[in-house]
XYZ file of C-alpha atoms in Angstrom:
239
model
C 85.779 -26.131 -127.367
C 88.781 -28.479 -127.381
C 89.150 -29.688 -130.963
C 91.730 -32.256 -129.818
C 89.468 -33.901 -127.236
C 88.890 -37.641 -127.696
C 85.728 -39.063 -126.164
C 84.974 -42.625 -125.089
C 82.879 -44.325 -127.761
C 80.014 -44.728 -125.283
C 79.720 -40.949 -124.837
C 79.299 -40.485 -128.581
C 76.510 -43.051 -128.911
C 74.649 -43.519 -125.642
C 71.129 -42.118 -125.631
C 71.004 -41.860 -129.442
C 68.437 -44.336 -130.730
C 69.756 -44.488 -134.273
C 73.258 -43.722 -135.518
C 72.839 -46.337 -138.272
C 75.999 -48.151 -139.325
C 79.375 -47.129 -137.936
C 83.117 -47.588 -138.456
C 85.887 -46.967 -135.911
C 89.597 -47.040 -136.832
C 92.545 -46.117 -134.621
C 95.450 -47.250 -132.438
C 95.537 -48.545 -128.864
C 97.022 -46.290 -126.132
C 100.068 -48.543 -125.772
C 100.781 -48.079 -129.481
C 100.935 -51.835 -130.085
C 97.708 -52.573 -131.946
C 95.478 -51.274 -134.708
C 91.810 -50.977 -133.770
C 89.004 -51.553 -136.248
C 85.290 -51.927 -135.568
C 82.093 -52.050 -137.583
C 78.495 -52.203 -136.365
C 75.063 -52.266 -137.952
C 71.681 -51.138 -136.694
C 68.235 -51.473 -138.240
C 64.672 -50.237 -137.912
C 62.811 -52.435 -140.413
C 62.252 -56.188 -140.164
C 64.352 -56.643 -143.321
C 67.291 -54.713 -141.831
C 67.055 -56.474 -138.486
C 67.087 -59.932 -140.088
C 70.896 -60.071 -140.261
C 73.979 -61.502 -138.624
C 77.726 -61.129 -139.148
C 79.603 -64.214 -140.307
C 83.306 -64.861 -140.892
C 84.667 -66.654 -143.965
C 88.258 -66.823 -145.202
C 89.344 -63.837 -143.124
C 86.492 -61.630 -144.355
C 83.352 -60.510 -142.503
C 79.974 -60.682 -144.215
C 76.432 -59.608 -143.402
C 74.058 -62.490 -144.024
C 70.356 -63.192 -143.403
C 69.493 -64.626 -140.019
C 66.352 -66.184 -141.493
C 66.705 -66.527 -145.287
C 62.970 -67.121 -145.686
C 62.211 -63.600 -144.434
C 64.547 -61.644 -146.736
C 62.632 -58.941 -148.610
C 65.383 -57.060 -150.464
C 69.011 -58.209 -150.141
C 70.524 -55.495 -152.353
C 71.581 -53.034 -149.632
C 71.816 -55.284 -146.575
C 73.872 -58.313 -147.688
C 77.533 -57.642 -148.486
C 81.170 -58.178 -147.525
C 81.813 -55.604 -144.785
C 85.502 -56.307 -144.160
C 88.144 -57.656 -146.555
C 91.930 -57.656 -146.738
C 94.013 -56.854 -149.798
C 97.750 -57.319 -149.336
C 98.700 -54.953 -146.468
C 95.332 -53.174 -146.414
C 92.194 -53.774 -144.365
C 88.977 -52.480 -145.936
C 85.874 -51.758 -143.835
C 82.634 -50.419 -145.324
C 78.863 -50.316 -144.895
C 78.029 -51.828 -148.287
C 79.181 -53.619 -151.384
C 81.655 -50.814 -152.073
C 84.005 -53.067 -150.086
C 84.354 -55.048 -153.295
C 84.683 -51.873 -155.368
C 87.657 -50.766 -153.251
C 89.175 -54.261 -153.305
C 88.918 -54.467 -157.103
C 90.252 -50.930 -157.452
C 93.313 -51.717 -155.359
C 93.974 -54.790 -157.494
C 93.841 -52.537 -160.564
C 96.340 -50.078 -159.063
C 93.845 -47.451 -157.914
C 93.906 -45.637 -154.594
C 91.161 -45.820 -151.964
C 89.573 -42.546 -153.093
C 89.976 -43.316 -156.798
C 88.117 -46.596 -156.437
C 85.229 -44.857 -154.677
C 84.675 -42.428 -157.557
C 82.717 -45.284 -159.133
C 80.162 -45.239 -156.316
C 77.752 -42.845 -154.624
C 75.205 -42.807 -151.774
C 72.632 -45.584 -151.512
C 69.480 -45.360 -153.699
C 67.074 -45.605 -150.761
C 65.089 -42.366 -151.086
C 64.051 -40.414 -149.128
C 66.949 -41.273 -146.772
C 69.708 -41.467 -149.419
C 71.954 -43.221 -146.906
C 75.638 -42.289 -147.175
C 78.217 -44.903 -148.063
C 80.906 -44.879 -145.383
C 84.253 -46.610 -145.873
C 87.573 -46.984 -144.111
C 90.941 -48.525 -144.919
C 93.994 -49.272 -142.796
C 97.351 -49.502 -144.598
C 99.969 -51.440 -142.634
C 103.732 -51.078 -143.113
C 107.042 -50.934 -141.202
C 105.439 -51.925 -137.916
C 102.892 -49.119 -138.053
C 99.924 -47.961 -140.122
C 97.934 -45.044 -141.457
C 94.238 -44.986 -142.254
C 91.673 -43.304 -144.446
C 87.943 -42.743 -144.136
C 85.364 -41.741 -146.719
C 81.743 -40.685 -146.869
C 79.710 -40.382 -150.081
C 76.641 -38.191 -149.460
C 73.789 -36.809 -151.496
C 74.312 -33.165 -152.418
C 70.608 -32.392 -152.010
C 67.272 -33.860 -150.933
C 66.562 -35.068 -154.438
C 69.737 -37.115 -154.814
C 70.753 -35.284 -157.994
C 74.501 -35.327 -157.240
C 77.040 -36.880 -154.885
C 79.442 -35.111 -152.510
C 82.646 -37.057 -151.781
C 84.780 -36.578 -148.679
C 88.003 -38.432 -147.863
C 89.961 -38.099 -144.605
C 93.530 -39.348 -144.099
C 95.107 -39.952 -140.692
C 98.428 -40.988 -139.175
C 98.030 -43.497 -136.364
C 98.457 -41.958 -132.905
C 98.387 -43.924 -129.627
C 95.051 -43.742 -127.862
C 93.255 -42.064 -130.751
C 90.623 -43.361 -133.153
C 88.081 -41.866 -135.528
C 84.412 -42.736 -135.760
C 82.148 -42.210 -138.764
C 78.508 -43.276 -138.968
C 75.683 -42.975 -141.444
C 73.136 -40.940 -139.465
C 73.072 -38.170 -136.869
C 69.968 -39.594 -135.175
C 66.570 -41.069 -135.983
C 64.102 -39.168 -138.153
C 62.016 -39.260 -141.307
C 63.908 -38.846 -143.517
C 66.907 -39.741 -141.364
C 69.465 -36.891 -141.094
C 72.817 -38.026 -142.456
C 76.236 -37.682 -140.804
C 77.857 -34.236 -141.068
C 81.398 -32.963 -140.659
C 84.641 -34.787 -139.937
C 84.831 -38.238 -138.337
C 84.574 -37.917 -134.556
C 87.637 -38.350 -132.355
C 87.433 -41.463 -130.160
C 89.535 -42.496 -127.163
C 90.658 -46.093 -127.700
C 91.558 -48.644 -125.012
C 94.168 -51.423 -124.878
C 91.698 -54.185 -123.980
C 89.561 -55.452 -126.864
C 86.905 -56.805 -124.507
C 86.557 -53.459 -122.744
C 86.195 -51.632 -126.059
C 83.734 -54.192 -127.471
C 81.523 -54.145 -124.377
C 81.551 -50.351 -124.163
C 80.504 -49.985 -127.798
C 77.863 -52.723 -127.802
C 76.269 -51.610 -124.526
C 76.054 -47.996 -125.744
C 74.111 -48.897 -128.892
C 70.319 -48.654 -128.665
C 68.951 -51.980 -127.407
C 66.049 -52.083 -129.867
C 67.937 -51.100 -133.015
C 71.406 -52.655 -132.653
C 71.988 -55.804 -134.710
C 75.658 -56.829 -134.925
C 79.163 -55.700 -133.980
C 82.615 -56.833 -135.083
C 85.870 -55.632 -133.470
C 89.402 -56.515 -134.590
C 92.709 -55.661 -132.875
C 95.808 -56.283 -135.015
C 99.228 -56.596 -133.337
C 101.624 -54.332 -135.234
C 104.695 -56.422 -134.423
C 103.406 -59.959 -135.014
C 100.327 -59.399 -137.192
C 98.304 -61.494 -134.749
C 94.587 -60.757 -134.825
C 92.196 -60.629 -131.882
C 88.539 -60.422 -132.859
C 85.154 -60.235 -131.206
C 81.795 -60.683 -132.893
C 78.377 -60.063 -131.345
C 75.107 -60.880 -133.089
C 71.793 -59.932 -131.496
C 70.184 -62.692 -133.546
C 71.564 -66.029 -132.377
């Protein structure tokens, strides 16, 4: 087994009907851009009734049809926000927890000590988070997963991973291993992903690999490390 192997994102997803929500962070092979991506999937009508929207530089999940919303508590949130030189990406309202923590002088991991996995028994969905820190024409990034310590949800395990940015390499963390009842949650370290220089190639590869029935929305952002210019792509299944 080659522990340094990086796989195309499609190889890590294709054929898996339900990996849940996912975050990818990394650097393009040419070393010029930071890569960030977030996608959501859903099995229930309530989960599938969503779209991504962009407001004031942030990305939000919002209802596609407001009249059909059953429970907004775990499905409507700011997924991506910026604070100074940091880009925050998460699968829930812990985006705001991290943002507020940074404002108060806390680190990424310190801010997340206030949160735990989602209260959606029996699945007890993990909270996954990522943050890119830009500086001096480069960046580093962190990823976190907050998981239930047992089937009863009596305690929370907290894992944080810190990475330097390396050309052509990204890391991918997602909420579930595959479909099930209850759904088995992600295990181990974030998976190594081979990035590409072209945002359209990466976006298409990721979107096409996600299960056609369960995928909902995808957002991809490439940030130029020299100019700060942002390229972004957003796909919503609900239009």
